[in-house]
XYZ file of C-alpha atoms in Angstrom:
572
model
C -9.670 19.227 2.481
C -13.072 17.203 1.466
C -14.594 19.510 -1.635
C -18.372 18.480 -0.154
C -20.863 22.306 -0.328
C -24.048 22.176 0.639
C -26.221 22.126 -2.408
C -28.435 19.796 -4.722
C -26.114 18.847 -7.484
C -24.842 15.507 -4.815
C -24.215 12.930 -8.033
C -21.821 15.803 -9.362
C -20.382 16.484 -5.793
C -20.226 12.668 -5.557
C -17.870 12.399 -8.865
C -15.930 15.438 -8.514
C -14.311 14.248 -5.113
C -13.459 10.913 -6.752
C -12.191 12.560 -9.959
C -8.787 13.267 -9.223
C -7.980 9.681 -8.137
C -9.434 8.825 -11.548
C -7.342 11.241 -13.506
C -4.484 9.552 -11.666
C -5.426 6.655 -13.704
C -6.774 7.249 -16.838
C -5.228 5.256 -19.035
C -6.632 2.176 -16.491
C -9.599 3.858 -17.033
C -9.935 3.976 -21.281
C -8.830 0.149 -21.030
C -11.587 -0.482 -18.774
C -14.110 1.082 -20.960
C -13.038 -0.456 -23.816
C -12.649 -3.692 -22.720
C -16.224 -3.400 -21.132
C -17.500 -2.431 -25.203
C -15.693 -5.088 -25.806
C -17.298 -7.747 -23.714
C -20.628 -6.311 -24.028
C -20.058 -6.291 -27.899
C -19.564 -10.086 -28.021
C -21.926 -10.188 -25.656
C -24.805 -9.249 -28.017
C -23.219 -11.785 -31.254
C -24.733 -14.773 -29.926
C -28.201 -13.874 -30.735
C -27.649 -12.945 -33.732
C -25.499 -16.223 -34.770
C -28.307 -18.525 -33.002
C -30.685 -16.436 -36.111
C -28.322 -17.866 -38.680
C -27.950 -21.158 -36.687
C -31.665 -21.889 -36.590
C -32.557 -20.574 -39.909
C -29.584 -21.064 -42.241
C -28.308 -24.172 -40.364
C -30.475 -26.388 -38.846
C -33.864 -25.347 -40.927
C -31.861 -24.740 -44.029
C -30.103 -28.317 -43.826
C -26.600 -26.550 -43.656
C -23.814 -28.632 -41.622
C -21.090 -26.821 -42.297
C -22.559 -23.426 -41.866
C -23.773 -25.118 -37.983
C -20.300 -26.485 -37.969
C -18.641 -22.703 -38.430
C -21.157 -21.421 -36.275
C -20.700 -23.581 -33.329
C -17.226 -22.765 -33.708
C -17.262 -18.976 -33.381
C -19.744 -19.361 -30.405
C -16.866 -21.155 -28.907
C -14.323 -18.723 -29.709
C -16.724 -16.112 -27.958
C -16.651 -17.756 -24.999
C -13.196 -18.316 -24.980
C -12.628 -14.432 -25.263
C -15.283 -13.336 -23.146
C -13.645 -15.417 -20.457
C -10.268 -13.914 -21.121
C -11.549 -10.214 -21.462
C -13.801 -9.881 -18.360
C -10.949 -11.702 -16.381
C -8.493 -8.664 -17.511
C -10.953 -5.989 -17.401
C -11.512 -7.560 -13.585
C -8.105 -7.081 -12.299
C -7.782 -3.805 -13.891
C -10.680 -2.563 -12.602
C -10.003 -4.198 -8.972
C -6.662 -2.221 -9.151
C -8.443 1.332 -9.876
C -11.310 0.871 -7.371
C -8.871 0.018 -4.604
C -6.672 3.120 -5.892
C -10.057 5.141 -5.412
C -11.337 3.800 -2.267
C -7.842 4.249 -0.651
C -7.258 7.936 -1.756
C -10.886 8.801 -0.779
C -10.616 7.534 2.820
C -7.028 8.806 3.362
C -8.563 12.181 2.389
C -11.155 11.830 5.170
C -9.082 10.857 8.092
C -6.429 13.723 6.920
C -9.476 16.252 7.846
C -9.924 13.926 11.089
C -6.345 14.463 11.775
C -6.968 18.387 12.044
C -10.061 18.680 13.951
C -10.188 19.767 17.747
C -10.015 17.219 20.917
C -13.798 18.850 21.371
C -14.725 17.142 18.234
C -13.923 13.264 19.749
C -15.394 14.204 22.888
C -18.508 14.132 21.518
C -18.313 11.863 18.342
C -18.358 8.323 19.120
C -15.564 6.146 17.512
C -17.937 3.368 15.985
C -19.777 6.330 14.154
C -16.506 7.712 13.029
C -15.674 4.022 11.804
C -18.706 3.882 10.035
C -17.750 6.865 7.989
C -14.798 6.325 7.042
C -15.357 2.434 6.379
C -18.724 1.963 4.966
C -19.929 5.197 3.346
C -16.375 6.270 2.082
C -16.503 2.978 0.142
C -19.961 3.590 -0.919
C -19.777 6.859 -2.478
C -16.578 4.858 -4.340
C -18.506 1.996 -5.546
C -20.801 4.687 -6.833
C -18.788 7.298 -8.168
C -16.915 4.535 -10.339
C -19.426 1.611 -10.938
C -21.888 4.360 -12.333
C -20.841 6.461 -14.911
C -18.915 3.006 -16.386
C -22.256 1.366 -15.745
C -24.053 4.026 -17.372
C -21.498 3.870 -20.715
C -21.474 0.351 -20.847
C -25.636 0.011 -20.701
C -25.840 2.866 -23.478
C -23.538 1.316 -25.731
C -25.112 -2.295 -25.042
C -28.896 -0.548 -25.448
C -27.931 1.446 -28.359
C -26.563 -1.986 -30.406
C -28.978 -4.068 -28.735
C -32.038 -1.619 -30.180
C -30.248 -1.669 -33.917
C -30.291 -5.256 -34.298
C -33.462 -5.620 -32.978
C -34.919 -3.284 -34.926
C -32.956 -4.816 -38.203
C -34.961 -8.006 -36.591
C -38.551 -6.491 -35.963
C -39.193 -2.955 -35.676
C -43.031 -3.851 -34.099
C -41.399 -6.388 -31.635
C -39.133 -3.571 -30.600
C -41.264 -1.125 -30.365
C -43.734 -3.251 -28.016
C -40.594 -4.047 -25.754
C -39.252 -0.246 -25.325
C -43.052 0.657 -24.682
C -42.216 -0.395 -21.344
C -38.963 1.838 -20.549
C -41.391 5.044 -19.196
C -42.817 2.259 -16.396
C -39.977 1.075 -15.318
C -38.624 4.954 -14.817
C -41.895 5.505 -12.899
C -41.344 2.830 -10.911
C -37.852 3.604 -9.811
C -39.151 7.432 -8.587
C -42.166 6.335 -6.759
C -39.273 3.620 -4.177
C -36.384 6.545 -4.341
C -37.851 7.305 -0.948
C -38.090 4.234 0.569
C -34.885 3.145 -0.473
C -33.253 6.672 0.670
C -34.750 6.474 4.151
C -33.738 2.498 4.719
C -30.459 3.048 3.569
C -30.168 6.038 6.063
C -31.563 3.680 9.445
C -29.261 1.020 8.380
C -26.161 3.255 8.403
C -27.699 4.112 11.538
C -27.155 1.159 13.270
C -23.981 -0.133 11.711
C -22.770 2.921 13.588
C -24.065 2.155 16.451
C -23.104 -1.851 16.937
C -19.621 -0.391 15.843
C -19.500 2.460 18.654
C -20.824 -0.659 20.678
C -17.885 -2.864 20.084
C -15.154 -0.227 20.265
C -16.314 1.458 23.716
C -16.941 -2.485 25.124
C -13.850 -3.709 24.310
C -12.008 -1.018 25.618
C -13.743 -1.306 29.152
C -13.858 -5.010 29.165
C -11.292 -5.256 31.962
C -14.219 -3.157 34.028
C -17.050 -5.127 32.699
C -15.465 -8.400 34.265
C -14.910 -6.753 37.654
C -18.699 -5.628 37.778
C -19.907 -8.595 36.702
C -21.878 -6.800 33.946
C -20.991 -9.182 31.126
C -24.711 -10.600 30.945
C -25.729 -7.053 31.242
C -23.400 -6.005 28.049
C -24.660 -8.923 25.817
C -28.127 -7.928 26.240
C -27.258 -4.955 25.078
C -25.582 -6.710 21.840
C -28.243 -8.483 20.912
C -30.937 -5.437 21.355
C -27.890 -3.864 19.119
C -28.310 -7.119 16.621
C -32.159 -6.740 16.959
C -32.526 -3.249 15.688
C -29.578 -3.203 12.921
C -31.599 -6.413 11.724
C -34.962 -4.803 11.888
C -33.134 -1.972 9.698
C -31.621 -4.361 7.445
C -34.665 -5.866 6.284
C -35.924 -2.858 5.704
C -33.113 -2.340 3.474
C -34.081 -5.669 1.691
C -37.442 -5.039 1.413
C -37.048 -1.622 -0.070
C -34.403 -3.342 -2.986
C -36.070 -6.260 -3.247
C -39.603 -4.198 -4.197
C -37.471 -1.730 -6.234
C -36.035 -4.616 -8.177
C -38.649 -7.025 -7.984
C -40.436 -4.346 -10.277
C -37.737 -3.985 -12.653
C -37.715 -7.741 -13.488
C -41.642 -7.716 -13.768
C -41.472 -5.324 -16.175
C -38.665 -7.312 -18.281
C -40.303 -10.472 -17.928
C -43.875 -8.674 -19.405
C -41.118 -7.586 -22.193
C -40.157 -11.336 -22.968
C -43.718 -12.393 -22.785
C -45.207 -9.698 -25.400
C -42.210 -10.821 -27.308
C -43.940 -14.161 -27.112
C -47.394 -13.660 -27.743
C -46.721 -11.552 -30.455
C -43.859 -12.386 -32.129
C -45.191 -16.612 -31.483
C -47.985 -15.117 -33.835
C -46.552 -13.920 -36.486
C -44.091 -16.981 -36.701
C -46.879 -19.290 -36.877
C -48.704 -17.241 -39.417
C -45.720 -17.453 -41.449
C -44.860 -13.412 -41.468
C -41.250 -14.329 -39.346
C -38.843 -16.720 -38.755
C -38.693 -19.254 -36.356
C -34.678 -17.939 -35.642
C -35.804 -14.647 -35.477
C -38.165 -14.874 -32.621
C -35.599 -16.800 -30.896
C -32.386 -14.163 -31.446
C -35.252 -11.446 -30.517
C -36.267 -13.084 -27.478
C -32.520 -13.248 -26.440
C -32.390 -9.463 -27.618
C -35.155 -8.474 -25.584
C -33.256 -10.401 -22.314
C -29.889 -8.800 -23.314
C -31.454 -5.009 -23.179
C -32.980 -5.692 -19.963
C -30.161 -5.440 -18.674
C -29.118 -1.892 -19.701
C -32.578 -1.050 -18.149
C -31.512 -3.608 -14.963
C -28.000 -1.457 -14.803
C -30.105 1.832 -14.790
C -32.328 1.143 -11.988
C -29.254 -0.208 -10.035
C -27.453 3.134 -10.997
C -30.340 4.789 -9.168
C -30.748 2.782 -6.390
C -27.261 2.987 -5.738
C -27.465 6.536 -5.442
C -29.930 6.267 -3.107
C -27.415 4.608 -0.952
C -24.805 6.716 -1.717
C -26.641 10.127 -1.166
C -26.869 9.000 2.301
C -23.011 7.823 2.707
C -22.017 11.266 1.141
C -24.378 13.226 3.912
C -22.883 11.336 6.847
C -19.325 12.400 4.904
C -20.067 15.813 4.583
C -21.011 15.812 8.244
C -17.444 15.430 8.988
C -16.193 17.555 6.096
C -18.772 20.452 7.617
C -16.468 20.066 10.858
C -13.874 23.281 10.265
C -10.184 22.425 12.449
C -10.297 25.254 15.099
C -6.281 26.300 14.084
C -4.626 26.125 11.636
C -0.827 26.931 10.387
C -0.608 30.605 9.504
C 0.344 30.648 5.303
C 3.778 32.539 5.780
C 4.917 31.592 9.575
C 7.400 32.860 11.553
C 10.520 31.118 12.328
C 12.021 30.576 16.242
C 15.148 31.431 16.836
C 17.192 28.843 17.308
C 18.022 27.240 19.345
C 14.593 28.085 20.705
C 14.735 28.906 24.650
C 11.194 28.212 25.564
C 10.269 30.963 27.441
C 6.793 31.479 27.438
C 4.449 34.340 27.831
C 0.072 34.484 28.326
C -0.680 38.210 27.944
C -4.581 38.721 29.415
C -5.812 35.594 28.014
C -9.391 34.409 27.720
C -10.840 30.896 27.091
C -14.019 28.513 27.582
C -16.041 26.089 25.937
C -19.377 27.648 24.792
C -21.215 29.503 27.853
C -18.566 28.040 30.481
C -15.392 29.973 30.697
C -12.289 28.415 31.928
C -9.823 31.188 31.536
C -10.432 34.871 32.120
C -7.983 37.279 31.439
C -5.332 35.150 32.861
C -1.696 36.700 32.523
C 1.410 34.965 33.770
C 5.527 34.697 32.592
C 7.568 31.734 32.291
C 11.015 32.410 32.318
C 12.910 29.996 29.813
C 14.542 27.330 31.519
C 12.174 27.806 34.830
C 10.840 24.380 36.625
C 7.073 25.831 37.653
C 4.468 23.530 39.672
C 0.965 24.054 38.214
C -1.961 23.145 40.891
C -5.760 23.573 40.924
C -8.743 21.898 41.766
C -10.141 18.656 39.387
C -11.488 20.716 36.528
C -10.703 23.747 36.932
C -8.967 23.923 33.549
C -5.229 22.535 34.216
C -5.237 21.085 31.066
C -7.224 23.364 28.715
C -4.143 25.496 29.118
C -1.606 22.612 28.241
C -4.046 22.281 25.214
C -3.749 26.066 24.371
C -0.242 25.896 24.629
C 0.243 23.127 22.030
C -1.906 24.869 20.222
C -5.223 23.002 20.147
C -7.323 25.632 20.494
C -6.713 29.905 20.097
C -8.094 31.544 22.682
C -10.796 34.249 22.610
C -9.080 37.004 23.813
C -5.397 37.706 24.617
C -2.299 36.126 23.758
C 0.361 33.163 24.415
C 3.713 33.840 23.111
C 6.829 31.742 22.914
C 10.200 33.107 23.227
C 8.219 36.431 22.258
C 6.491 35.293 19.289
C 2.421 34.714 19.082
C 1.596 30.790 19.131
C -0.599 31.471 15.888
C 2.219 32.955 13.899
C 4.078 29.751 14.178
C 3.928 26.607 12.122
C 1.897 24.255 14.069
C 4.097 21.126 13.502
C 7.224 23.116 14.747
C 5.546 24.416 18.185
C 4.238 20.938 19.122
C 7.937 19.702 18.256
C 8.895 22.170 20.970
C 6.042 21.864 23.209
C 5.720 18.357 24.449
C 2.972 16.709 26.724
C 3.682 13.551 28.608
C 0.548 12.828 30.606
C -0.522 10.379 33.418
C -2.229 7.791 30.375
C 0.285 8.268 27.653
C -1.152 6.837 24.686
C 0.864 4.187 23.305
C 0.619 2.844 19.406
C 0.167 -1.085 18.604
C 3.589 -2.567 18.031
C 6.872 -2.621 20.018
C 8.320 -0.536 22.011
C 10.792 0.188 19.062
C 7.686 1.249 17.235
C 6.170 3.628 20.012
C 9.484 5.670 20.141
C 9.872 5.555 16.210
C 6.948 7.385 16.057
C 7.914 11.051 17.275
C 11.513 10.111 15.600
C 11.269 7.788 12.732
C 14.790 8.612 11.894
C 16.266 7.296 15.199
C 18.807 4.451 14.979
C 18.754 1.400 18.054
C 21.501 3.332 19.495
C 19.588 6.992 20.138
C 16.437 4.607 21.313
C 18.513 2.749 23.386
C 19.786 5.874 25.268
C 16.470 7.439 25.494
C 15.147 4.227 27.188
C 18.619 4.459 29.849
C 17.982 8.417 30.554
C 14.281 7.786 31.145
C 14.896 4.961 33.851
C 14.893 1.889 31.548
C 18.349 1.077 31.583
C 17.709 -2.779 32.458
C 14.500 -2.501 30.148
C 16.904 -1.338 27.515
C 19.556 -3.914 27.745
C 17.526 -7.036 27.577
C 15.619 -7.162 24.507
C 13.210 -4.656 25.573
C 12.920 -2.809 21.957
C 11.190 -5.279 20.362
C 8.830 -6.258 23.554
C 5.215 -5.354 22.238
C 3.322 -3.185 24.206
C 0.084 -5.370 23.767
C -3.675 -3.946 23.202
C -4.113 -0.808 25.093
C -0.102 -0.665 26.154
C -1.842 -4.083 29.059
C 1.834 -6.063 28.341
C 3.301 -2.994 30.109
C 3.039 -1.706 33.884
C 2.095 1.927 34.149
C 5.662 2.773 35.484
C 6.878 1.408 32.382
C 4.487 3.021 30.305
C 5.447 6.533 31.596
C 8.993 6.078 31.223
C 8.778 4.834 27.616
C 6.359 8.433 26.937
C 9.329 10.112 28.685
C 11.803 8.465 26.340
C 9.568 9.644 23.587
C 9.636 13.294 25.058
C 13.670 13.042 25.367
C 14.031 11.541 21.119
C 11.597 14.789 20.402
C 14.413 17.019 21.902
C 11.727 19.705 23.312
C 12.393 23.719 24.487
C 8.837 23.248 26.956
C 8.495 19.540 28.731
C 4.955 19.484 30.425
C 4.331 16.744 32.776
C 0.683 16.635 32.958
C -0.488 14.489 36.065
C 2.522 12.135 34.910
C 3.259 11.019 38.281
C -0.387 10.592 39.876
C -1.389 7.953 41.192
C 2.144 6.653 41.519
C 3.813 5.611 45.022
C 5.673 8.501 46.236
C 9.410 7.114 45.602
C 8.453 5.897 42.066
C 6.981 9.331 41.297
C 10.033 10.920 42.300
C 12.401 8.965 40.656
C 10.580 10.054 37.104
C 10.573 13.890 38.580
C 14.065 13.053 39.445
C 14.758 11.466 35.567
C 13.006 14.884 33.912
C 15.286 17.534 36.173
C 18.457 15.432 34.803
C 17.839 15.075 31.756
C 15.865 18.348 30.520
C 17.953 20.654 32.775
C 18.590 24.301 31.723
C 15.014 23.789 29.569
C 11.423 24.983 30.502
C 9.606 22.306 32.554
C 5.948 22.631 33.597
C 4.211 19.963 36.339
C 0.919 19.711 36.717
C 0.048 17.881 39.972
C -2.202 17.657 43.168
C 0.798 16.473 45.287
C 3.837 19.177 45.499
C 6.100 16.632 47.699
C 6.150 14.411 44.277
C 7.811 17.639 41.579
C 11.043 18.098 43.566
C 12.276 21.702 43.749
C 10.954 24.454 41.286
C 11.349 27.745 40.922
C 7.471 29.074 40.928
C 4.149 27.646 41.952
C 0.919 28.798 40.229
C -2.165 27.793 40.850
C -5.244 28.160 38.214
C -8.822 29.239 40.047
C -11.146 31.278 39.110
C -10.403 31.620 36.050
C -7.081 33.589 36.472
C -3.708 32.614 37.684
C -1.538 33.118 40.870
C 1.893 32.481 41.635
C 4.441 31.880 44.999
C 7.177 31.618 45.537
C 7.626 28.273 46.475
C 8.822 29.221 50.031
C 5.650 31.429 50.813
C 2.541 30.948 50.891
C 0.226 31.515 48.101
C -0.370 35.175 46.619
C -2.052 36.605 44.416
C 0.433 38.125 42.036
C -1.128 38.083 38.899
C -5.094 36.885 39.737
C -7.349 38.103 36.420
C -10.859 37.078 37.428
């Protein structure tokens, strides 16, 4: 679960989600720091070595001592190379760590929210999320505090040699620091709201480029590709509009900052120029201090970045809690019940009540399955067909009433269990990039070649099977497979899960009548003696069953498949 509330304290929110990846890697994390001191500690020696260089060297007529000096100014390089190369990788390996664990946390919530929820989210705003602002509330929750601890400790050393320099030099400089704090309140909104349109349009090109590419097939046949890339580049118009915004907004925030620093270096000039040509300081000194007064701009430079980065990550942690505000609508029960085994699959609805908001699909609808019964489900387009397959895996609860298998209540069971024993094979099975050996590892990662061999020969594959046919790939969108094939290998999926309750939802629609039979045919053979459920519009294509029901109206009414219809058990 993503630990996001509703409140004002978003920095803390911000670190506390990120924390426990960090505490995963603390001892990364004290190396990082203190190689960071490190760096930033010799850092802040040159200045003070070009004093002694300039005064005690080169003024003084020393050699030797510009000799030893050149000399550790070399060896400071040679370290500073080496340290920020290992403080690099090491911090490369934590922000990766961090990034990962924070994104894998947001698509677990994903994972448990409602079909409702996808309906009317689209995927490039989804993508967004979990791309861009998951890895911007990282870059934040890690780049500031050790940006903040690094800038304190470089400020704090930078401001005691300085002042060991010229305390009236450094007090001129750090005049300054309550303008440059002004300045980064008065762009906070600016930055906040052109942070917020360009996330904004990211999502937007994304959803653009997932939902085209998935219709492309249909944008060919209508001719509407012209029609499609105008619509890109009004896409590439606005998200650039948005991005200079973006720019602008930085680039003013920013351009301040280095104003201010630069008026820094020249009152270090104007003043501290004056009192070296009126004898009261040291050419060297004015130098080192000019170099100090660079150096602890940028503590004040990693401050207003801080900031601005939290502009930017206030808005990637809204958008996040957006999704973390979405609650799953079921949820395993903390002490469920366990089926019998083996599990029989007879299933019960018991005066059950269902809709979506003001629209009600199911109305006190009551009907028994016997276990091991073959029952023909009809109805018109819509009429809610498969909001009860979805209630019976469990993807919603309904309102009122109950669904029971082999006597016990759906919600009592553990949700991973019932869909194990509940299986859906629809008319658009949804196959996974990879081979065909990946699609039917998925429901049974434990399954050798021989088991998905067999599955592929009981659901009609046999030939498929026996000539290389595991490690075919399916191609983008299962398109390297006929629809025939695709059905079969979502039925050879269904057969590895071992189900009590097969549900063929629309499975054979759309199918020619022979082909459609032969897969009705395949199911009755192989799933025999278990609970089998067809959805369809055309009763010559199911075979023989023992019921017919059709949904309308909201309730549910069974024949005999002999009679005509009746209404046995019509709730309405």
């Amino acid at each position: 679960m993503i630990a996001l509330r509703e409140d004002r304290r978003l920095p803390l929110q911000a670190l506390a989600w990120a924390w426990p990846m960090v505490r995963e890697r603390g001892g990364a994390v004290g190396g990082i720091v203190a190689l960071s001191f490190l760096a930033s500690a010799a850092a802040l020696l040159p200045p003070y070595l070009t004093q002694r260089l300039v005064d005690d060297g080169i003024v003084g007529g020393r050699g030797d001592v510009v000799l030893q000096l050149c000399g550790a100014f070399l060896v400071l390089l040679v370290a500073g190379v080496v340290v920020e190369a290992v403080s690099r990788l090491a911090y490369l390996k934590l922000s990766a760590h961090v990034l990962f664990g924070l994104r894998e946390q947001v698509y677990r919530h994903l994972q448990t929210l409602a079909p409702t929820y996808y309906a009317r989210t689209r995927g490039g705003e989804i993508l967004s999320r979990l791309d861009g602002d998951v890895a911007e509330v990282q870059r934040f929750a890690i780049d500031a505090p050790m940006g903040l601890l690094n800038a304190v400790f470089s400020l704090v050393v930078a401001l005691v040699l300085m002042l060991s320099l010229s305390p009236l030099l450094t007090a001129l400089v750090f005049a300054l620091v309550p303008l440059h704090v002004a300045a980064l309140l008065l762009s906070r909104p600016w930055l906040e709201r052109s942070t917020h349109a360009v996330r904004q349009q990211s999502a937007a090109m994304s959803s653009f480029f997932v939902e085209s590419l998935r219709a492309m097939k249909f944008i060919q046949a209508t001719n509407a590709a012209p029609r499609q890339e105008a619509g890109l580049r009004a896409h590439h118009g606005d998200y650039f509009a948005a991005l200079r915004r973006s720019q602008l907004a930085s680039l003013g925030a920013g351009g301040v900052q280095r104003i201010l620093s630069g008026l820094g270096v020249l009152l270090v000039f104007a003043v501290g120029g004056s009192m070296a040509a009126a004898g009261e300081l040291s050419v060297g000194v004015v130098v080192a201090f000019i170099a100090y007064t660079t150096r602890a701009a940028g503590p004040l430079q990693t401050a207003a970045g801080v900031f601005m980065g939290w502009q930017r990550a206030k808005v990637s942690l809204e958008r996040i809690r957006e999704i973390a505000a979405e609650r799953p609508t079921v949820t395993s029960p903390a002490h469920p019940l366990a089926l019998a085994q083996p599990v029989r699959g007879g299933i019960r609805l018991d005066a059950v009540t269902f809709g979506y908001g003001d629209a009600v699909v199911l109305d006190g609808a009551s009907l028994d399955i016997v276990a091991g019964a073959k029952f023909a489900l009809v109805g018109a387009s819509g009429v809610g067909k498969s909001t009860l397959i979805d209630l019976l895996q469990r993807h919603y609860d309904p309102a009122a009433g109950r669904i029971l298998l082999d006597g016990l209540r759906l919600d009592l069971l553990e949700l991973a269990e019932l869909r194990r024993q509940v299986v859906v094979v629809d008319q658009d099975p949804v196959l996974m990039p990879g081979s065909v050996r990946d699609n039917l590892r998925f429901v049974a990662p434990d399954a050798d070649d021989v088991a998905l061999l067999r599955a592929l020969s009981l659901a009609g594959l046999a030939n498929f099977a026996h000539a290389g046919g595991l490690d075919k790939p399916v191609g983008a969108s299962a398109s390297a497979l006929s629809r025939g094939e695709r059905l079969r290998i979502a039925l050879a999926r269904a057969i590895l899960q071992d189900p009590a309750v097969l549900i063929l939802d629309e499975t054979t629609s759309g199918l020619d009548l022979p082909v459609a039979q032969a897969i009705v045919a395949a199911v009755d053979r192989v799933f025999a003696g278990r609970t089998r459920i067809v959805i369809t519009h055309n009763l010559a294509s199911v075979g023989d069953v023992d019921r017919v029901v059709e949904l309308r109206d909201g309730g549910l009414l069974v024949q005999s498949p002999v009679r005509a219809v009746a209404p046995l058990l019509r709730v309405v």
